[in-house]
Short mmCIF file of C-alpha atoms and ligand atoms in Angstrom, two decimals:
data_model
loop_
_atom_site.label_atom_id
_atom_site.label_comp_id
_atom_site.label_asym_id
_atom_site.label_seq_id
_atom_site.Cartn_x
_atom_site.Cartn_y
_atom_site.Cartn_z
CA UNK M 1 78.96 -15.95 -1.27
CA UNK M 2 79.01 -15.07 2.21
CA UNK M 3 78.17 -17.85 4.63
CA UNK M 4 77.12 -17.69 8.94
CA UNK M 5 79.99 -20.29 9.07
CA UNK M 6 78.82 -22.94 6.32
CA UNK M 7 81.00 -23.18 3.63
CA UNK M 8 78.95 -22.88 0.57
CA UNK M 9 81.08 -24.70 -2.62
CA UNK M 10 82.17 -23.51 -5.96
CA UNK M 11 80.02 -25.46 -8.44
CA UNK M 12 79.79 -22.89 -11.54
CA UNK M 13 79.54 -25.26 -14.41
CA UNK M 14 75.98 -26.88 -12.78
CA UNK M 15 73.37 -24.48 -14.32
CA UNK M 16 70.58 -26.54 -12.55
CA UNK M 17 72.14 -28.71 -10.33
CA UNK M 18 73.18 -31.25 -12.80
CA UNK M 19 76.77 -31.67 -14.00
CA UNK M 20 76.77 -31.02 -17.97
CA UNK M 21 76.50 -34.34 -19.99
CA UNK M 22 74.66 -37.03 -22.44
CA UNK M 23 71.79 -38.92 -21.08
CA UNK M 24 69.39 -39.13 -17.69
CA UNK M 25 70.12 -36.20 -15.79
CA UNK M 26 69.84 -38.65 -12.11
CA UNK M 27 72.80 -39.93 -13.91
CA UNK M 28 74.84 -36.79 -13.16
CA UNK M 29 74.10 -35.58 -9.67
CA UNK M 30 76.96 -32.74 -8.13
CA UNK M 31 78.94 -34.27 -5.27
CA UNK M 32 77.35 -34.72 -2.26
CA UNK M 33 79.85 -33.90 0.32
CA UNK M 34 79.25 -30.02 0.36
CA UNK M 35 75.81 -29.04 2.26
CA UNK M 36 75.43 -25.81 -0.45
CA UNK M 37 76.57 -24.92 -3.62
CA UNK M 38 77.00 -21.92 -5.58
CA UNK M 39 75.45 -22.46 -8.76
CA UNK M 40 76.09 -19.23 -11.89
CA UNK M 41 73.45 -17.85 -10.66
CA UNK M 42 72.08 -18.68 -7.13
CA UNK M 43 72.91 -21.39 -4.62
CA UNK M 44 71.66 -24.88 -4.49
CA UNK M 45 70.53 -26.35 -0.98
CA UNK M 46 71.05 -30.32 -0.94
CA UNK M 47 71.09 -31.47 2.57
CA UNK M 48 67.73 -32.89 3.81
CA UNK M 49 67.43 -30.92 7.01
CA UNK M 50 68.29 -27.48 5.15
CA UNK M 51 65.71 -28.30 2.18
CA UNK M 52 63.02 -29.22 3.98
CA UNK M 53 63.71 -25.84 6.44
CA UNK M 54 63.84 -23.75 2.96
CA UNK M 55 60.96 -25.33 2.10
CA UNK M 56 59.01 -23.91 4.82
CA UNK M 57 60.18 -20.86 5.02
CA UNK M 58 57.46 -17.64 3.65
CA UNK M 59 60.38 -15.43 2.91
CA UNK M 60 61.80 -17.72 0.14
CA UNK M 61 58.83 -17.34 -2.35
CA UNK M 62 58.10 -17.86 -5.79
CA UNK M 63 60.71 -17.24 -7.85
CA UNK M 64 58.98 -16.84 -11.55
CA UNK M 65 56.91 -13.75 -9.89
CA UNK M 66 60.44 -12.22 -8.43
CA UNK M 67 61.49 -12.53 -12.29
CA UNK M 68 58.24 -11.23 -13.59
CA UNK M 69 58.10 -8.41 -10.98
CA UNK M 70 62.05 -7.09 -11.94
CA UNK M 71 61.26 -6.53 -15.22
CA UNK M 72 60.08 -3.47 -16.12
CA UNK M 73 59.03 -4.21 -19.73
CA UNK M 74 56.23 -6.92 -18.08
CA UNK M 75 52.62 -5.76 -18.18
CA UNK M 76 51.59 -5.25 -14.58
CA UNK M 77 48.13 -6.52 -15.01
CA UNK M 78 49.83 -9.88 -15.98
CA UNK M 79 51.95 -9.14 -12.83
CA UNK M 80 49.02 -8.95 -10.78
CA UNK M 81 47.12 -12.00 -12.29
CA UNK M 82 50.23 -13.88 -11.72
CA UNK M 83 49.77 -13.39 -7.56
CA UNK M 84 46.75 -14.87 -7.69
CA UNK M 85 48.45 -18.08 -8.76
CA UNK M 86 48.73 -20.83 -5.82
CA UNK M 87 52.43 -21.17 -5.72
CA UNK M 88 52.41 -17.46 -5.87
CA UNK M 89 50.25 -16.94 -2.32
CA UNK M 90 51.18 -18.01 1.18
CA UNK M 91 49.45 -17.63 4.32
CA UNK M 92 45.64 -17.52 5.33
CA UNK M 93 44.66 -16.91 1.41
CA UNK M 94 46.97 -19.21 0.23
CA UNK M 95 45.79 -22.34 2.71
CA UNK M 96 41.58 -20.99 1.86
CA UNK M 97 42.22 -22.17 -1.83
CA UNK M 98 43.90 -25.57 -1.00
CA UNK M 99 41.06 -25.99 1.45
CA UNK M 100 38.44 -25.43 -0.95
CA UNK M 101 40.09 -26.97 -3.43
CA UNK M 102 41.00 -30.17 -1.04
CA UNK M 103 37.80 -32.37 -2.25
CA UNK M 104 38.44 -31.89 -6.25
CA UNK M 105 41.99 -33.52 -5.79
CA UNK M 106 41.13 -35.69 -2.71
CA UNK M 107 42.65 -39.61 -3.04
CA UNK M 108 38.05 -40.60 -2.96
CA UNK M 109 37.46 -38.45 -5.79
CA UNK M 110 40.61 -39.34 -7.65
CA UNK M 111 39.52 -42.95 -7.67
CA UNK M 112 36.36 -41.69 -9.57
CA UNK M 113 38.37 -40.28 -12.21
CA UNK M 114 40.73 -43.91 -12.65
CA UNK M 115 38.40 -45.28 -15.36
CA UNK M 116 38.77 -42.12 -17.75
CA UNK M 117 42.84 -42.37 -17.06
CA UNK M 118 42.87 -45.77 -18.34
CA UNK M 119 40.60 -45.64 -21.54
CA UNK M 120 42.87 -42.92 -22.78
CA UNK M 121 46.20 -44.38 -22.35
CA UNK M 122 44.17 -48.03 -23.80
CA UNK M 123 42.74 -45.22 -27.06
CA UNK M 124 46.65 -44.27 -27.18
CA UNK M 125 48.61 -47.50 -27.17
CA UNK M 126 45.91 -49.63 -29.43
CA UNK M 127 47.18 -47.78 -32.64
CA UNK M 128 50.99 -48.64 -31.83
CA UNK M 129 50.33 -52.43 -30.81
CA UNK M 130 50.42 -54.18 -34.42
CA UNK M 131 53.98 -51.77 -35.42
CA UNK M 132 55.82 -52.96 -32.29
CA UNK M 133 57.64 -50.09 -31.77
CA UNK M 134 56.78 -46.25 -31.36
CA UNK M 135 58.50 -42.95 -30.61
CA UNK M 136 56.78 -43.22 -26.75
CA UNK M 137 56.99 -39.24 -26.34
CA UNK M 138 54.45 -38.47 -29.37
CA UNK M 139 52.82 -41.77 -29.53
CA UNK M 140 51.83 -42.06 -25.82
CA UNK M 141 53.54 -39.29 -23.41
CA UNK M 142 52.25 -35.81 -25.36
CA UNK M 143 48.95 -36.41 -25.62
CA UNK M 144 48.00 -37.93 -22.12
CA UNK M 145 48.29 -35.82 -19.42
CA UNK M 146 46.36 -32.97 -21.21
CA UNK M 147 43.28 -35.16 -22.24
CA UNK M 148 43.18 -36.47 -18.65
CA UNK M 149 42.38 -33.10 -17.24
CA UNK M 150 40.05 -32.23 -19.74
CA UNK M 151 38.14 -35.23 -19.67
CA UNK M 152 37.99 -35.04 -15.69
CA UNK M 153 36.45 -31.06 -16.43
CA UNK M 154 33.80 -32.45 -19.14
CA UNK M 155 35.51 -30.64 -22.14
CA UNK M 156 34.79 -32.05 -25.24
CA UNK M 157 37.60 -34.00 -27.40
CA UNK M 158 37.55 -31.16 -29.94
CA UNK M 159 38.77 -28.79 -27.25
CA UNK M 160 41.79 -30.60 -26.18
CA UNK M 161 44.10 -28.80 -28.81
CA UNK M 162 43.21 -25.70 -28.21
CA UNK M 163 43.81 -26.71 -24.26
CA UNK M 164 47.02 -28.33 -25.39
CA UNK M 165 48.59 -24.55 -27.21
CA UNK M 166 47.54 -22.82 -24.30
CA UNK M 167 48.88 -24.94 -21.31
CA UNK M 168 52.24 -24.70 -23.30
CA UNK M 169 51.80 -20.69 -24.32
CA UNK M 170 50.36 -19.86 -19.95
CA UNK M 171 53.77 -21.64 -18.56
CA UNK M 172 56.04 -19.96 -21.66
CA UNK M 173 57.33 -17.22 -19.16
CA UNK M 174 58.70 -20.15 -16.61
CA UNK M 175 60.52 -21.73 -19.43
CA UNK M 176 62.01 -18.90 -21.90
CA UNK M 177 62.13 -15.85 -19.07
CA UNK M 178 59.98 -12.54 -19.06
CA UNK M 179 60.10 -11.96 -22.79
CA UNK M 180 57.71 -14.27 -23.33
CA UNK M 181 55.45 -12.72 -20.48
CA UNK M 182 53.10 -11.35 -23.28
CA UNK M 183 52.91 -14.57 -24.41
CA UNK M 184 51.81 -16.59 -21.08
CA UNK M 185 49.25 -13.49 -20.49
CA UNK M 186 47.56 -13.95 -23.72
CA UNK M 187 46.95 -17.53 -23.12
CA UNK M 188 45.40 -16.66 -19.24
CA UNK M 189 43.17 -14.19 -21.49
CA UNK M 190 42.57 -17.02 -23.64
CA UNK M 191 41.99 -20.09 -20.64
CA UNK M 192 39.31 -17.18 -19.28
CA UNK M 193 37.10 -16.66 -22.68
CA UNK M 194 36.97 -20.05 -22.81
CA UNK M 195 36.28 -21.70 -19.36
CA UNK M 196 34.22 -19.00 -17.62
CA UNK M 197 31.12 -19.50 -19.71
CA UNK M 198 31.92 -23.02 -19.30
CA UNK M 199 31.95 -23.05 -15.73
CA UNK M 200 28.66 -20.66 -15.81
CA UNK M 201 26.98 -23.46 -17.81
CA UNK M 202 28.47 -26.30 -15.44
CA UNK M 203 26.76 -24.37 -12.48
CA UNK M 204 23.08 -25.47 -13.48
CA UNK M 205 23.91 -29.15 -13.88
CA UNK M 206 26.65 -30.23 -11.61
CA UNK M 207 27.74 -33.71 -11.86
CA UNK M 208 30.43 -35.91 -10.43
CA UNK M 209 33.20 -34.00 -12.62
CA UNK M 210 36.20 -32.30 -11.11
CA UNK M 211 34.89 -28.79 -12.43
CA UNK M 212 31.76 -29.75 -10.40
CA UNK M 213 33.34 -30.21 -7.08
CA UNK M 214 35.21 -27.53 -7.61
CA UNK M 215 31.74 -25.40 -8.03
CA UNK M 216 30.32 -27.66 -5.31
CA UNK M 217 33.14 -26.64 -2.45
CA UNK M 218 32.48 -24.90 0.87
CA UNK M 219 33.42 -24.05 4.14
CA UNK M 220 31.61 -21.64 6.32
CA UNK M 221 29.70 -20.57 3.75
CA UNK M 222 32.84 -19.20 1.48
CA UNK M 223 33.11 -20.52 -1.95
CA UNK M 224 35.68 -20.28 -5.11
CA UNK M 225 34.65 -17.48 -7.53
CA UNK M 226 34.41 -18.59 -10.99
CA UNK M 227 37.93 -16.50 -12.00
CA UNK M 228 39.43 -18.53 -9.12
CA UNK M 229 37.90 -21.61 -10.56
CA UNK M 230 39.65 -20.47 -13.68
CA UNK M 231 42.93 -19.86 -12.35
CA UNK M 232 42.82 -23.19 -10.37
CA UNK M 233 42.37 -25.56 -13.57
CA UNK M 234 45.14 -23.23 -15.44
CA UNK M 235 47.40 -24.01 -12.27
CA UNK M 236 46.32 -27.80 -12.97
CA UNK M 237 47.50 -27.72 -16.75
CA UNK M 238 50.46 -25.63 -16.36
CA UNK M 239 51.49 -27.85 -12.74
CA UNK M 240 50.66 -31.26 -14.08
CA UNK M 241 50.99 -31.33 -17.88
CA UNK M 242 55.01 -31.90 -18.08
CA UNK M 243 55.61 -32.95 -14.82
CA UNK M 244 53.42 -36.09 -15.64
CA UNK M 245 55.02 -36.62 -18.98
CA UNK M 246 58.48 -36.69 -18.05
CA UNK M 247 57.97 -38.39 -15.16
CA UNK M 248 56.02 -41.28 -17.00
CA UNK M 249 59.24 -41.08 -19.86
CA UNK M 250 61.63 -41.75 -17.78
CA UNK M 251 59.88 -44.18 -15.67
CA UNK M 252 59.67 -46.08 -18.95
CA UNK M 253 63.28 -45.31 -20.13
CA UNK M 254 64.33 -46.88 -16.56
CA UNK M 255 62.00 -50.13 -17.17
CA UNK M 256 63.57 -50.49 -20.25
CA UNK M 257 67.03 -50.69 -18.84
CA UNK M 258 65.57 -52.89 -16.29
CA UNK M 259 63.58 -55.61 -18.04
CA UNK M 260 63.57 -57.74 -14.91
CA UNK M 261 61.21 -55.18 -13.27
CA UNK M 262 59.29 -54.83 -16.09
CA UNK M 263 58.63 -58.36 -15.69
CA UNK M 264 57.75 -58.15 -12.24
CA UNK M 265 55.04 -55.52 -12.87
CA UNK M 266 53.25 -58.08 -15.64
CA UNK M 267 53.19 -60.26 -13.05
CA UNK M 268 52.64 -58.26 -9.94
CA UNK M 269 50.48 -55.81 -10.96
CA UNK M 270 49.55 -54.64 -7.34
CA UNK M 271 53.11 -53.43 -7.18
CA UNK M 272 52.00 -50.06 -9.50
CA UNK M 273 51.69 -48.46 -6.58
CA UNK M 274 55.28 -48.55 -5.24
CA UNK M 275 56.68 -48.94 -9.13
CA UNK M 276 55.09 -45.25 -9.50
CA UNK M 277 56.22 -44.21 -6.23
CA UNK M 278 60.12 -45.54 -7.78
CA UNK M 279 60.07 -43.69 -10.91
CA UNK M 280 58.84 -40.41 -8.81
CA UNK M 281 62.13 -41.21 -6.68
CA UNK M 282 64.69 -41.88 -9.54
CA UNK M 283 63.41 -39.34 -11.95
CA UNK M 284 61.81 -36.04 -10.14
CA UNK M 285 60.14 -34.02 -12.86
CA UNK M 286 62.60 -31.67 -12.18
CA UNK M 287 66.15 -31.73 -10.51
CA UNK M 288 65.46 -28.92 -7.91
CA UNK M 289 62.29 -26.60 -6.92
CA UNK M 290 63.45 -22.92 -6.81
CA UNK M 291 63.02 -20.01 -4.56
CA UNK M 292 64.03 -15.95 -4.18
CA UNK M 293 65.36 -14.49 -1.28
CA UNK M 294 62.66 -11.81 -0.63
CA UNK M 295 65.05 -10.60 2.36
CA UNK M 296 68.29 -11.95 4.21
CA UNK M 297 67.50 -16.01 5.41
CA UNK M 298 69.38 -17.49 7.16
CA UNK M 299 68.80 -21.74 6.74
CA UNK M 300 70.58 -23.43 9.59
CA UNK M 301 73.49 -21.48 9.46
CA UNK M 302 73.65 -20.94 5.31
CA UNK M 303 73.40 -16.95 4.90
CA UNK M 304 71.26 -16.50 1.86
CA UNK M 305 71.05 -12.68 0.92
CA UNK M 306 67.79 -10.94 -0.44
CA UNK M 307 67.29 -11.55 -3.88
CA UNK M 308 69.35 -14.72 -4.25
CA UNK M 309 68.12 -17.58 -6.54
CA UNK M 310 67.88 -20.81 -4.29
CA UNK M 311 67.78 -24.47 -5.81
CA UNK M 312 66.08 -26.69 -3.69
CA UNK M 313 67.91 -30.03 -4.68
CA UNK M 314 65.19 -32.73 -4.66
CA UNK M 315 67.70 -35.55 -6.56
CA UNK M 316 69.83 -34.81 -3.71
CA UNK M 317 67.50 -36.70 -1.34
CA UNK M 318 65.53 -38.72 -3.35
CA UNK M 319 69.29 -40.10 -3.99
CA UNK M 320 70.72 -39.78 -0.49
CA UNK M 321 72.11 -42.95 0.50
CA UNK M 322 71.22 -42.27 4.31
CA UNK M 323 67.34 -42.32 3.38
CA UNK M 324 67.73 -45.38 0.60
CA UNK M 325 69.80 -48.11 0.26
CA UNK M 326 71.61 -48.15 -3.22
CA UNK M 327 69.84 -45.29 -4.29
CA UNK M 328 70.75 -45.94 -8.33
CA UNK M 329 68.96 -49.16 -8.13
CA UNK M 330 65.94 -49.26 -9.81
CA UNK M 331 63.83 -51.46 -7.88
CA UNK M 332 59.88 -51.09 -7.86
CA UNK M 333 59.78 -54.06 -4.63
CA UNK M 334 61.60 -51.31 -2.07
CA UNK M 335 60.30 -51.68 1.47
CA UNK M 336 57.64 -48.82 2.17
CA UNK M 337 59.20 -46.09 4.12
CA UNK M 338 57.24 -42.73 5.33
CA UNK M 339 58.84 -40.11 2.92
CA UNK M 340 60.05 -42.45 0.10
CA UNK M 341 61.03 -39.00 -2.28
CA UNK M 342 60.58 -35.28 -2.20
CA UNK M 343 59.51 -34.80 -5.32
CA UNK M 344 56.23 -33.39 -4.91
CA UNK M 345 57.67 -30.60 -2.72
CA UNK M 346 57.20 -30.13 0.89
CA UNK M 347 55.23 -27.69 3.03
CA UNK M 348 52.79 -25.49 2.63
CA UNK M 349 53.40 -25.66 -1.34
CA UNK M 350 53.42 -29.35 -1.79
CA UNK M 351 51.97 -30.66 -4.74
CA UNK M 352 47.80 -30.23 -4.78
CA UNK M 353 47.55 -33.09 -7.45
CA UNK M 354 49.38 -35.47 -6.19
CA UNK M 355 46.87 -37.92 -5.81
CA UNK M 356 46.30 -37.29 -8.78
CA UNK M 357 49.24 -37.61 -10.61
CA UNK M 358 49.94 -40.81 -8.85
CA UNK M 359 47.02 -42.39 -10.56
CA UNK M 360 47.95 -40.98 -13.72
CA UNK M 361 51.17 -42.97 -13.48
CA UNK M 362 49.61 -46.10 -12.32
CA UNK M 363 46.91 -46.12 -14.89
CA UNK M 364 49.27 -45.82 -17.25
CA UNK M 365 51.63 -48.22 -16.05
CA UNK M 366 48.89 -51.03 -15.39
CA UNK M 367 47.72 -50.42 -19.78
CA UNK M 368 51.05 -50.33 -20.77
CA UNK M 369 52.62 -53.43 -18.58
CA UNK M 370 49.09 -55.61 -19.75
CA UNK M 371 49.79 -54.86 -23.51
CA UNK M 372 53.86 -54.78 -23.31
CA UNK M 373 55.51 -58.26 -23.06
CA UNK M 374 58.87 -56.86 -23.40
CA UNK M 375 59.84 -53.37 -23.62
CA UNK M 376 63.38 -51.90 -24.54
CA UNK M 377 64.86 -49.20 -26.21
CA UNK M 378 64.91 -48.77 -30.02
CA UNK M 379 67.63 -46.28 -30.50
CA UNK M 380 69.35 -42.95 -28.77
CA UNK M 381 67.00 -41.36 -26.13
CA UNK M 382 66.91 -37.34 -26.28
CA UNK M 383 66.72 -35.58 -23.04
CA UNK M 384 65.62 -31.73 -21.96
CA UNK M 385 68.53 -29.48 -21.26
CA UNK M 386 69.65 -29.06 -17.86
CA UNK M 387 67.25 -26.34 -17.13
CA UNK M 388 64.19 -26.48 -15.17
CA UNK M 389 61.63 -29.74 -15.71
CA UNK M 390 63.34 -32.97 -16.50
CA UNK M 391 62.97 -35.90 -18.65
CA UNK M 392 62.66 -37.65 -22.13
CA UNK M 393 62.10 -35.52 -25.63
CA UNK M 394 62.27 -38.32 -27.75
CA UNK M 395 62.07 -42.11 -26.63
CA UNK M 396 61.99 -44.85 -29.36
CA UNK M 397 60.92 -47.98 -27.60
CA UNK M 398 60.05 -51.29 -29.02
CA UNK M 399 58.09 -54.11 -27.18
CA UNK M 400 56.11 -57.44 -27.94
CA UNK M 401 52.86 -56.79 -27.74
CA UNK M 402 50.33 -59.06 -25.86
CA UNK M 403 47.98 -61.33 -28.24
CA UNK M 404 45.18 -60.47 -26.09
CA UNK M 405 46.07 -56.19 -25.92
CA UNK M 406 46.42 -57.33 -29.80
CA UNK M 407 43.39 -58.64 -30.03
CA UNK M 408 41.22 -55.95 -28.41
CA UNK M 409 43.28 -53.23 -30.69
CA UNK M 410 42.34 -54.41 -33.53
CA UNK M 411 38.80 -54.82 -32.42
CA UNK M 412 38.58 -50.85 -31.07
CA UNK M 413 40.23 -50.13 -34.22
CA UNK M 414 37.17 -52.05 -36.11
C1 HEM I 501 54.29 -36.48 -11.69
C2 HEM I 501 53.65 -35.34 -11.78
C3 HEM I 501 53.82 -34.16 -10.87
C4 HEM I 501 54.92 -33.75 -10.17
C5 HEM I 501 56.28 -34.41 -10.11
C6 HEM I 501 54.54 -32.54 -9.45
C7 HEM I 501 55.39 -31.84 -8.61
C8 HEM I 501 55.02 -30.69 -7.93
C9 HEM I 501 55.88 -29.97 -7.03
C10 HEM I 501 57.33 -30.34 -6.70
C11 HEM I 501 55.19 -28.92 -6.53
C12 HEM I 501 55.69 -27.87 -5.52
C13 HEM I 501 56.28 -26.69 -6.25
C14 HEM I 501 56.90 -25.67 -5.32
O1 HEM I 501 56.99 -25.89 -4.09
O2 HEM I 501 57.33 -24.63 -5.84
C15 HEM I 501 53.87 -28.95 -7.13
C16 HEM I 501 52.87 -28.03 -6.88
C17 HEM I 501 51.64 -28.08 -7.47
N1 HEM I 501 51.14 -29.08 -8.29
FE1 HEM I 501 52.15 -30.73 -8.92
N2 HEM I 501 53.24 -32.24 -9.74
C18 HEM I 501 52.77 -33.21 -10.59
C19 HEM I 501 51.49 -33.31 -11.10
C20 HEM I 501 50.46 -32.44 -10.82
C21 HEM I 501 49.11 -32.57 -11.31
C22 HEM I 501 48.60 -33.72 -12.19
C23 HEM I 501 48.42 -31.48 -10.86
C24 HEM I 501 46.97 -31.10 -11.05
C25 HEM I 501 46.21 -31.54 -12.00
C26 HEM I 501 49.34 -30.68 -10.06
C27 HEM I 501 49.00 -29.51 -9.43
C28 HEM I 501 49.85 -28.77 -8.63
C29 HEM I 501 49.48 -27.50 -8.02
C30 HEM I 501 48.13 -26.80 -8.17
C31 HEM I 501 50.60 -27.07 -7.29
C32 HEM I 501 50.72 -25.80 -6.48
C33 HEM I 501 50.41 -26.07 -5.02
C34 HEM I 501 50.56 -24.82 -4.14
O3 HEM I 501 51.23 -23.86 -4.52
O4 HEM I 501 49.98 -24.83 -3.06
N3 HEM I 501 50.56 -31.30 -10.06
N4 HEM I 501 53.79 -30.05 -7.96
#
């Protein structure tokens, strides 16, 4: 790889940025010494100043529509649906969709949505409470995130499968490359005979729902169309579905290495805040965010040619020891500081649901810590191959479970 005088390192056995092994994946970060790396097939940025400059740059774009665009064999009107996705879009049409979109997600009108969070985690744990142990990624991880978003949209509980096939089917093409294009566009075809006589319904009764501020946003006058509507709460279960689970997974694999924290959350509980903000720091959804080269860049003095794959390396800095002290400590008390991780993204891009993905966490968090006592591992963890999202596939935990969280299971399940 050719380099304005930055060296860029040799790393070919690291297909995304994570050295080959068992177990977490923040367990096996490259070395740290070399600002870039090339990776079999693109390079992977992991210095601070150079990820954050990638991050802003427009000529590094989205690198799912550089695959879908290269291959011939992909429908072009899938092509074309595909740039109206947000993390497809930059500039002034681009920022007019996060601005109407701004309210919907906004830290007030998450708060509204806290209450539904919590009775579905509560509706999720009560049936594990009297076994004392549970496989956490079917019992508890799977179906949340999903239900959440639904439930914040008004869709009925009888919907949430068919919401749950579809979310997986519109994000196949990210996951198993362009063959499964057909696949993905199907299930946009699907998420639009479904939702747009939803939405059409939703217009004559708004309410305090996120679909309704979604129909409810403004500015000068300009509003989302109802296909943009559509393609906004696609974005939200294809962006937030995973990303929530495996974050949540591994935040409870690394409390149950760390039982001392655990116990400081049962007794704390206004530490959720910064215990979510720790698991988002140890265990990024994902190891890197990627980008294509849509012509020559050069990132403070890396040369990156047009139409090379770039890792953005996000463990790199949520783990650099110049930003936190002892970064492998796992330690939900760490003093506040003003960019505690990266792993909602950075710039113009950077995650739209943060907010609410945060309270996801804590909600979650605050149920499980109330009806947990202890919580520990009940045999081998299985974790996602290096590629792409991170975290947990299968997570056998076993806890004690609170008499009182007992006590109220037993009388929802009566
Ligand atoms: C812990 C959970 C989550 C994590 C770690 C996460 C992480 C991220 C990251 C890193 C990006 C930037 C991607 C890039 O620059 O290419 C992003 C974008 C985005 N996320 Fe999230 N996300 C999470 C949950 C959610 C949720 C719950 C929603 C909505 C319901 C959501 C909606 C979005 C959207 C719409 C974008 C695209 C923003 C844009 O292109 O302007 N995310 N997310």
């Amino acid at each position: 790889m050719s380099s304005a005088g930055i060296a860029v390192t040799e790393l070919p056995t690291a297909p995304a940025g994570i050295l080959p092994g068992d177990g977490p994946f923040w367990e096996r970060l490259p070395p740290r010494d070399a600002r870039a790396l090339r990776l079999p097939d693109g390079i992977l940025l992991q210095d601070q100043d150079d990820v954050r400059t990638a991050f802003r740059d427009k000529r590094l774009v989205n690198l799912a529509l550089a695959m879908l665009r290269s291959d011939p064999a992909v429908d072009p009107a899938f092509i074309e649906r595909r740039t109206k996705q947000l993390l497809s879009m930059e500039g002034p049409d681009h920022l007019r969709l996060r601005q109407l979109t701004m309210t919907a997600m906004s830290p007030r009108a998450v708060e509204g949505y806290r209450a539904r969070m919590r009775s579905i985690m509560e509706n999720l744990v009560a049936p594990v409470l009297p076994q004392g142990r549970c496989e956490a990624v079917e019992a508890l991880l799977r179906p949340y995130p999903i239900p959440v978003v639904c439930a914040l949209m008004g869709i009925p509980d009888q919907d949430i499968d068919f919401f749950s096939r579809v979310s997986a089917d519109w994000v196949a093409f990210m996951h198993m490359g362009t063959g499964a294009a057909a696949v993905s566009y199907a299930a946009h075809l699907d998420m639009d005979a479904y939702l747009l006589p939803v939405i059409e319904r939703r217009e004559t009764r708004l309410g305090d729902d996120m679909l309704s501020h979604l129909l409810r946003a403004e500015e000068d006058g300009d509003r989302l169309t109802r296909q943009e509507i559509v393609n906004m709460i696609g974005g939200f279960l294809a962006a937030g579905t995973d990303t929530t689970r495996y974050v949540l997974g591994s935040g409870l694999y690394l409390f149950a290495q760390n039982p001392d924290q655990w116990q400081k959350l049962r007794e704390r509980p206004e530490l959720v805040g910064r215990a979510a903000d720790e698991m988002l720091r140890c265990a990024p959804a994902g190891g890197f965010i990627s980008r294509y080269a849509s012509t020559d860049v050069d990132v403070n003095g890396i040369a990156i040619p047009k139409g090379t794959a770039i890792a953005l390396s996000l463990l790199a800095l949520n783990y650099d020891p110049t930003i936190v002290a002892e970064p492998h400590r796992f330690d939900i008390e760490r003093p506040v500081v003003r960019a505690p991780h990266l792993t909602f993204g950075f710039g113009p891009h950077t995650c739209l649901g943060l907010h609410l993905a945060k309270a996801e966490l804590e909600e979650a968090l605050l149920v499980l810590s109330r009806a947990f006592v202890t919580l520990e591992l009940d045999g081998p963890c299985e974790w996602r191959p290096p590629h792409g999202l991170q975290g947990p596939t299968r997570l056998p935990i076993a806890f004690t479970a609170s008499t009182a969280a007992n006590g109220e299971a037993r009388r929802m399940a009566g």
